[in-house]
């Protein structure tokens, strides 16, 4: 499973990195994000593609677990 870290990045960079990761691993990825704007944009993008998401609060940010 691939894990990407988009903490500290402003949009659209987190969404672009998510798109690239999904192209490489369409079955799913883990995304570590630290701000609500990026989290919301990534969530919207992935839900539109039909992915199922799970959110886990980590000490250093929110982990979005993405599965097809």
Coordinates of N, CA and C in Angstrom, one line a residue:
X1 N 0.8 -1.2 0.0 CA 0.0 0.0 0.0 C 0.9 1.2 0.0
X2 N 0.6 2.2 -0.9 CA 1.3 3.4 -1.0 C 0.8 4.4 0.0
X3 N 1.6 5.2 0.6 CA 1.2 6.2 1.6 C 1.9 7.5 1.1
X4 N 1.0 8.6 0.9 CA 1.5 9.9 0.5 C 1.3 10.9 1.7
X5 N 2.2 11.8 1.8 CA 2.2 12.8 2.8 C 2.0 14.2 2.2
X6 N 0.8 14.8 2.4 CA 0.6 16.1 1.8 C 0.5 17.2 2.9
X7 N 1.0 16.9 4.1 CA 0.9 17.9 5.2 C 1.8 19.1 4.8
X8 N 1.2 20.3 5.1 CA 1.9 21.5 4.9 C 1.7 22.0 3.4
X9 N 1.0 21.3 2.6 CA 0.8 21.7 1.2 C -0.5 22.4 1.1
X10 N -0.5 23.4 0.2 CA -1.8 24.1 -0.1 C -2.3 23.6 -1.5
X11 N -3.7 23.7 -1.6 CA -4.3 23.3 -2.8 C -3.9 24.1 -4.0
X12 N -3.8 23.5 -5.1 CA -4.2 22.2 -5.5 C -3.2 21.0 -5.4
X13 N -2.1 21.3 -4.8 CA -1.0 20.3 -4.8 C -1.5 19.0 -4.1
X14 N -2.2 19.0 -3.0 CA -2.6 17.7 -2.4 C -3.5 16.9 -3.3
X15 N -4.4 17.5 -4.0 CA -5.3 16.8 -4.9 C -4.5 16.3 -6.1
X16 N -3.5 17.0 -6.6 CA -2.7 16.6 -7.8 C -1.9 15.4 -7.4
X17 N -1.3 15.4 -6.2 CA -0.5 14.3 -5.7 C -1.4 13.0 -5.5
X18 N -2.6 13.2 -5.0 CA -3.6 12.2 -4.8 C -3.9 11.5 -6.2
X19 N -4.2 12.4 -7.1 CA -4.5 11.9 -8.5 C -3.4 11.1 -9.0
X20 N -2.2 11.5 -8.9 CA -1.0 10.8 -9.4 C -0.9 9.4 -8.7
X21 N -1.1 9.4 -7.4 CA -0.9 8.2 -6.6 C -2.0 7.2 -7.0
X22 N -3.2 7.7 -7.2 CA -4.3 6.8 -7.6 C -4.1 6.2 -9.0
X23 N -3.5 7.0 -9.9 CA -3.2 6.4 -11.2 C -2.2 5.3 -11.1
X24 N -1.2 5.4 -10.1 CA -0.2 4.3 -9.9 C -0.8 3.1 -9.1
X25 N -1.7 3.4 -8.2 CA -2.2 2.3 -7.3 C -3.7 2.5 -7.2
X26 N -4.4 2.1 -8.3 CA -5.9 2.3 -8.3 C -6.7 1.5 -7.3
X27 N -6.1 0.5 -6.6 CA -6.8 -0.2 -5.6 C -6.9 0.6 -4.3
X28 N -6.0 1.5 -4.1 CA -6.1 2.3 -2.9 C -4.8 2.9 -2.4
X29 N -4.8 3.9 -1.6 CA -3.7 4.5 -1.0 C -4.0 5.0 0.4
X30 N -3.0 5.4 1.2 CA -3.2 6.1 2.4 C -2.6 7.6 2.2
X31 N -3.4 8.5 2.7 CA -3.0 9.9 2.6 C -2.9 10.6 3.9
X32 N -1.8 11.2 4.3 CA -1.7 11.9 5.5 C -1.8 13.4 5.2
X33 N -2.8 14.1 5.8 CA -3.2 15.5 5.6 C -3.3 16.2 6.9
X34 N -3.0 17.5 6.9 CA -3.1 18.2 8.2 C -3.9 19.5 8.1
X35 N -4.7 19.7 7.1 CA -5.6 20.8 7.1 C -6.9 20.5 6.4
X36 N -8.0 21.1 6.9 CA -9.3 20.8 6.5 C -9.6 21.1 5.0
X37 N -9.0 22.1 4.5 CA -9.3 22.5 3.1 C -8.8 21.4 2.2
X38 N -7.5 20.9 2.4 CA -7.0 19.8 1.6 C -7.8 18.5 1.8
X39 N -8.1 18.3 3.0 CA -8.9 17.1 3.4 C -10.2 17.1 2.6
X40 N -10.9 18.2 2.6 CA -12.2 18.3 2.0 C -12.1 18.2 0.5
X41 N -11.1 18.8 -0.1 CA -10.9 18.7 -1.6 C -10.5 17.3 -2.0
X42 N -9.6 16.6 -1.3 CA -9.3 15.3 -1.6 C -10.5 14.4 -1.4
X43 N -11.2 14.5 -0.4 CA -12.4 13.7 -0.1 C -13.4 13.9 -1.3
X44 N -13.7 15.1 -1.7 CA -14.6 15.3 -2.8 C -14.1 14.7 -4.1
X45 N -12.8 14.8 -4.4 CA -12.2 14.3 -5.6 C -12.4 12.8 -5.6
X46 N -12.0 12.1 -4.5 CA -12.0 10.6 -4.5 C -13.5 10.1 -4.5
X47 N -14.4 10.7 -3.8 CA -15.8 10.3 -3.8 C -16.4 10.3 -5.2
X48 N -16.0 11.4 -5.9 CA -16.5 11.5 -7.3 C -15.9 10.4 -8.2
X49 N -14.8 9.8 -7.8 CA -14.2 8.6 -8.6 C -14.8 7.3 -8.1
X50 N -15.6 7.3 -7.0 CA -16.2 6.1 -6.5 C -15.4 5.4 -5.4
X51 N -14.4 6.0 -4.8 CA -13.6 5.4 -3.8 C -14.3 5.5 -2.4
X52 N -14.1 4.5 -1.6 CA -14.6 4.5 -0.2 C -13.4 5.0 0.7
X53 N -13.8 5.9 1.6 CA -12.8 6.5 2.4 C -13.1 6.2 3.9
X54 N -12.0 6.1 4.6 CA -12.0 6.0 6.1 C -11.1 7.0 6.7
X55 N -11.5 7.6 7.7 CA -10.7 8.7 8.3 C -10.2 8.2 9.7
X56 N -8.9 8.4 9.9 CA -8.3 8.1 11.2 C -7.5 9.3 11.7
X57 N -7.8 9.6 12.9 CA -7.0 10.8 13.5 C -5.7 10.3 14.0
X58 N -4.6 10.8 13.4 CA -3.3 10.4 13.8 C -2.7 11.6 14.6
X59 N -1.7 11.4 15.4 CA -1.1 12.5 16.2 C -0.6 13.6 15.3
X60 N -0.1 13.3 14.2 CA 0.5 14.3 13.3 C -0.4 14.7 12.1
X61 N -1.7 14.4 12.2 CA -2.6 14.8 11.1 C -3.7 13.7 11.0
X62 N -4.5 13.9 9.9 CA -5.6 12.9 9.6 C -5.1 12.0 8.5
X63 N -5.3 10.7 8.7 CA -5.0 9.7 7.7 C -6.3 9.4 7.0
X64 N -6.2 9.5 5.7 CA -7.4 9.1 4.9 C -7.0 7.8 4.2
X65 N -7.7 6.8 4.6 CA -7.5 5.5 4.0 C -8.4 5.3 2.8
X66 N -7.9 5.1 1.6 CA -8.7 5.1 0.4 C -8.7 3.7 -0.2
X67 N -9.9 3.2 -0.4 CA -10.0 1.8 -1.0 C -11.1 1.8 -2.1
X68 N -10.8 1.1 -3.1 CA -11.8 1.0 -4.3 C -12.9 0.1 -3.9

